[in-house]
PDB file of C-alpha atoms in Angstrom:
ATOM      1  CA  MET Q  19      83.002 164.402 148.985  1.00 49.00           C
ATOM      2  CA  ALA Q  20      82.811 166.566 145.869  1.00 51.00           C
ATOM      3  CA  ARG Q  21      81.703 164.885 142.667  1.00 53.00           C
ATOM      4  CA  ALA Q  22      84.226 164.731 139.823  1.00 51.00           C
ATOM      5  CA  ALA Q  23      83.624 167.010 136.885  1.00 57.00           C
ATOM      6  CA  THR Q  24      81.657 165.344 134.101  1.00 60.00           C
ATOM      7  CA  THR Q  25      84.528 165.859 131.710  1.00 63.00           C
ATOM      8  CA  SER Q  26      87.177 164.273 133.926  1.00 72.00           C
ATOM      9  CA  ASP Q  27      85.635 160.878 134.557  1.00 87.00           C
ATOM     10  CA  VAL Q  28      84.180 158.314 132.156  1.00 95.00           C
ATOM     11  CA  PHE Q  29      81.665 157.130 134.777  1.00 95.00           C
ATOM     12  CA  ASN Q  30      80.211 160.611 135.187  1.00 94.00           C
ATOM     13  CA  ALA Q  31      80.187 161.139 131.436  1.00 96.00           C
ATOM     14  CA  ILE Q  32      78.183 157.987 130.707  1.00 95.00           C
ATOM     15  CA  ALA Q  33      75.805 158.610 133.611  1.00 95.00           C
ATOM     16  CA  GLU Q  34      73.825 160.842 131.239  1.00 95.00           C
ATOM     17  CA  PRO Q  35      71.346 158.707 129.210  1.00 96.00           C
ATOM     18  CA  GLN Q  36      71.655 160.757 126.027  1.00 96.00           C
ATOM     19  CA  ARG Q  37      75.425 160.285 126.037  1.00 97.00           C
ATOM     20  CA  ARG Q  38      74.944 156.541 126.306  1.00 97.00           C
ATOM     21  CA  GLU Q  39      72.545 156.751 123.351  1.00 97.00           C
ATOM     22  CA  ILE Q  40      75.177 158.632 121.345  1.00 97.00           C
ATOM     23  CA  LEU Q  41      77.722 155.914 122.113  1.00 97.00           C
ATOM     24  CA  ALA Q  42      75.230 153.248 121.031  1.00 97.00           C
ATOM     25  CA  LEU Q  43      74.616 155.057 117.740  1.00 97.00           C
ATOM     26  CA  LEU Q  44      78.337 155.409 117.110  1.00 97.00           C
ATOM     27  CA  ARG Q  45      78.837 151.641 117.421  1.00 96.00           C
ATOM     28  CA  ALA Q  46      77.541 151.446 113.833  1.00 96.00           C
ATOM     29  CA  GLY Q  47      80.226 153.861 112.606  1.00 96.00           C
ATOM     30  CA  GLU Q  48      81.111 157.520 112.277  1.00 97.00           C
ATOM     31  CA  ARG Q  49      78.351 160.100 112.048  1.00 97.00           C
ATOM     32  CA  PRO Q  50      78.077 163.875 111.788  1.00 97.00           C
ATOM     33  CA  VAL Q  51      76.596 165.781 114.706  1.00 96.00           C
ATOM     34  CA  THR Q  52      73.522 166.752 112.664  1.00 96.00           C
ATOM     35  CA  GLU Q  53      72.628 163.098 112.109  1.00 97.00           C
ATOM     36  CA  LEU Q  54      73.144 162.257 115.775  1.00 97.00           C
ATOM     37  CA  ALA Q  55      70.990 165.200 116.837  1.00 97.00           C
ATOM     38  CA  ARG Q  56      68.212 164.179 114.455  1.00 97.00           C
ATOM     39  CA  GLU Q  57      68.316 160.529 115.635  1.00 95.00           C
ATOM     40  CA  LEU Q  58      68.090 161.602 119.269  1.00 96.00           C
ATOM     41  CA  GLY Q  59      65.509 164.334 118.760  1.00 97.00           C
ATOM     42  CA  MET Q  60      67.717 167.066 120.156  1.00 96.00           C
ATOM     43  CA  THR Q  61      69.206 170.273 118.880  1.00 97.00           C
ATOM     44  CA  GLN Q  62      72.582 170.314 117.166  1.00 96.00           C
ATOM     45  CA  PRO Q  63      74.101 172.494 119.938  1.00 96.00           C
ATOM     46  CA  GLY Q  64      72.792 170.023 122.544  1.00 96.00           C
ATOM     47  CA  ALA Q  65      74.320 167.071 120.709  1.00 97.00           C
ATOM     48  CA  SER Q  66      77.577 169.007 120.301  1.00 96.00           C
ATOM     49  CA  LYS Q  67      77.786 169.589 124.070  1.00 97.00           C
ATOM     50  CA  HIS Q  68      77.361 165.881 124.747  1.00 97.00           C
ATOM     51  CA  LEU Q  69      79.950 165.005 122.095  1.00 97.00           C
ATOM     52  CA  ARG Q  70      82.409 167.460 123.650  1.00 96.00           C
ATOM     53  CA  VAL Q  71      82.072 165.711 127.028  1.00 96.00           C
ATOM     54  CA  LEU Q  72      82.472 162.284 125.424  1.00 97.00           C
ATOM     55  CA  ARG Q  73      85.511 163.480 123.477  1.00 96.00           C
ATOM     56  CA  GLU Q  74      87.144 164.967 126.592  1.00 95.00           C
ATOM     57  CA  VAL Q  75      86.908 161.662 128.487  1.00 95.00           C
ATOM     58  CA  GLY Q  76      88.275 159.743 125.500  1.00 94.00           C
ATOM     59  CA  LEU Q  77      85.129 157.915 124.364  1.00 97.00           C
ATOM     60  CA  VAL Q  78      84.674 159.754 121.071  1.00 97.00           C
ATOM     61  CA  SER Q  79      87.111 160.853 118.402  1.00 96.00           C
ATOM     62  CA  ASP Q  80      86.439 163.300 115.617  1.00 95.00           C
ATOM     63  CA  ARG Q  81      87.871 164.121 112.231  1.00 95.00           C
ATOM     64  CA  LYS Q  82      87.206 166.614 109.462  1.00 95.00           C
ATOM     65  CA  ALA Q  83      85.610 165.219 106.324  1.00 92.00           C
ATOM     66  CA  GLY Q  84      85.098 168.015 103.847  1.00 92.00           C
ATOM     67  CA  LYS Q  85      82.837 170.630 105.421  1.00 91.00           C
ATOM     68  CA  GLN Q  86      81.624 168.435 108.232  1.00 91.00           C
ATOM     69  CA  ARG Q  87      83.129 166.822 111.277  1.00 93.00           C
ATOM     70  CA  LEU Q  88      82.565 163.096 111.795  1.00 97.00           C
ATOM     71  CA  TYR Q  89      82.411 161.572 115.257  1.00 97.00           C
ATOM     72  CA  GLY Q  90      83.361 157.984 115.999  1.00 97.00           C
ATOM     73  CA  LEU Q  91      83.380 155.692 118.988  1.00 97.00           C
ATOM     74  CA  ASP Q  92      86.677 155.071 120.781  1.00 95.00           C
ATOM     75  CA  ALA Q  93      85.643 152.175 123.003  1.00 91.00           C
ATOM     76  CA  ARG Q  94      89.101 151.928 124.597  1.00 93.00           C
ATOM     77  CA  GLY Q  95      87.914 154.639 126.963  1.00 92.00           C
ATOM     78  CA  LEU Q  96      85.316 152.226 128.339  1.00 92.00           C
ATOM     79  CA  ARG Q  97      88.011 149.943 129.770  1.00 92.00           C
ATOM     80  CA  PRO Q  98      87.624 151.284 133.353  1.00 91.00           C
ATOM     81  CA  VAL Q  99      83.865 150.653 133.155  1.00 92.00           C
ATOM     82  CA  HIS Q 100      84.407 147.161 131.768  1.00 90.00           C
ATOM     83  CA  GLU Q 101      86.921 146.331 134.484  1.00 89.00           C
ATOM     84  CA  TRP Q 102      84.635 147.648 137.218  1.00 89.00           C
ATOM     85  CA  THR Q 103      81.555 145.781 135.946  1.00 88.00           C
ATOM     86  CA  GLY Q 104      83.622 142.600 135.597  1.00 86.00           C
ATOM     87  CA  GLY Q 105      83.508 142.208 139.374  1.00 83.00           C
ATOM     88  CA  PHE Q 106      79.735 142.232 139.237  1.00 87.00           C
ATOM     89  CA  GLU Q 107      79.744 139.673 136.437  1.00 84.00           C
ATOM     90  CA  ARG Q 108      81.663 137.308 138.709  1.00 84.00           C
ATOM     91  CA  PHE Q 109      79.207 138.054 141.526  1.00 86.00           C
ATOM     92  CA  TRP Q 110      76.202 137.220 139.346  1.00 88.00           C
ATOM     93  CA  ASN Q 111      77.815 134.086 137.922  1.00 89.00           C
ATOM     94  CA  GLU Q 112      78.550 132.843 141.436  1.00 89.00           C
ATOM     95  CA  SER Q 113      75.017 133.738 142.549  1.00 89.00           C
ATOM     96  CA  PHE Q 114      73.490 131.839 139.632  1.00 90.00           C
ATOM     97  CA  ASP Q 115      75.768 128.867 140.344  1.00 89.00           C
ATOM     98  CA  ARG Q 116      74.532 128.821 143.967  1.00 91.00           C
ATOM     99  CA  LEU Q 117      70.922 129.123 142.778  1.00 91.00           C
ATOM    100  CA  ASP Q 118      71.418 126.264 140.317  1.00 87.00           C
ATOM    101  CA  ALA Q 119      72.899 124.067 143.060  1.00 88.00           C
ATOM    102  CA  TYR Q 120      69.940 124.913 145.327  1.00 89.00           C
ATOM    103  CA  VAL Q 121      67.404 124.043 142.609  1.00 91.00           C
ATOM    104  CA  GLN Q 122      69.234 120.765 141.884  1.00 90.00           C
ATOM    105  CA  ASP Q 123      69.135 119.940 145.591  1.00 88.00           C
ATOM    106  CA  LEU Q 124      65.396 120.693 145.794  1.00 88.00           C
ATOM    107  CA  SER Q 125      64.805 118.546 142.735  1.00 87.00           C
ATOM    108  CA  ARG Q 126      66.679 115.600 144.282  1.00 87.00           C
ATOM    109  CA  GLN Q 127      64.755 115.963 147.535  1.00 86.00           C
ATOM    110  CA  SER Q 128      61.463 116.080 145.612  1.00 83.00           C
ATOM    111  CA  ARG Q 129      62.337 112.929 143.650  1.00 83.00           C
ATOM    112  CA  LYS Q 130      63.249 111.126 146.904  1.00 81.00           C
ATOM    113  CA  ARG Q 131      59.899 112.068 148.469  1.00 81.00           C
ATOM    114  CA  SER Q 132      57.890 111.021 145.430  1.00 80.00           C
ATOM    115  CA  SER Q 133      59.670 107.642 145.188  1.00 75.00           C
ATOM    116  CA  ARG Q 134      58.682 106.664 148.748  1.00 69.00           C
TER     117      ARG Q 134
END
């Protein structure tokens, strides 16, 4: 099966580590591309390419502010990721509940043996 284009799917877009780093930086607020590039140790054109992908999948918005363009996080685009990972959260919670019950059972058995 052919892989979806990076710019058509939020999962493919955030698969790239530098894009996830950009999103993490934008949690603190809007930033110009030059600042993002400097923070990430990449070129401005490289940062711009990543921002374009993030903008096209709806994770980043931009606006003109004087002579520069500011980029900001639009976390609403992460909803599909949040919904998908929610199933795994339930899985882990249930797994930890089973582990806790197992440990409690072992503890009871150990106390019974030591009281004999």
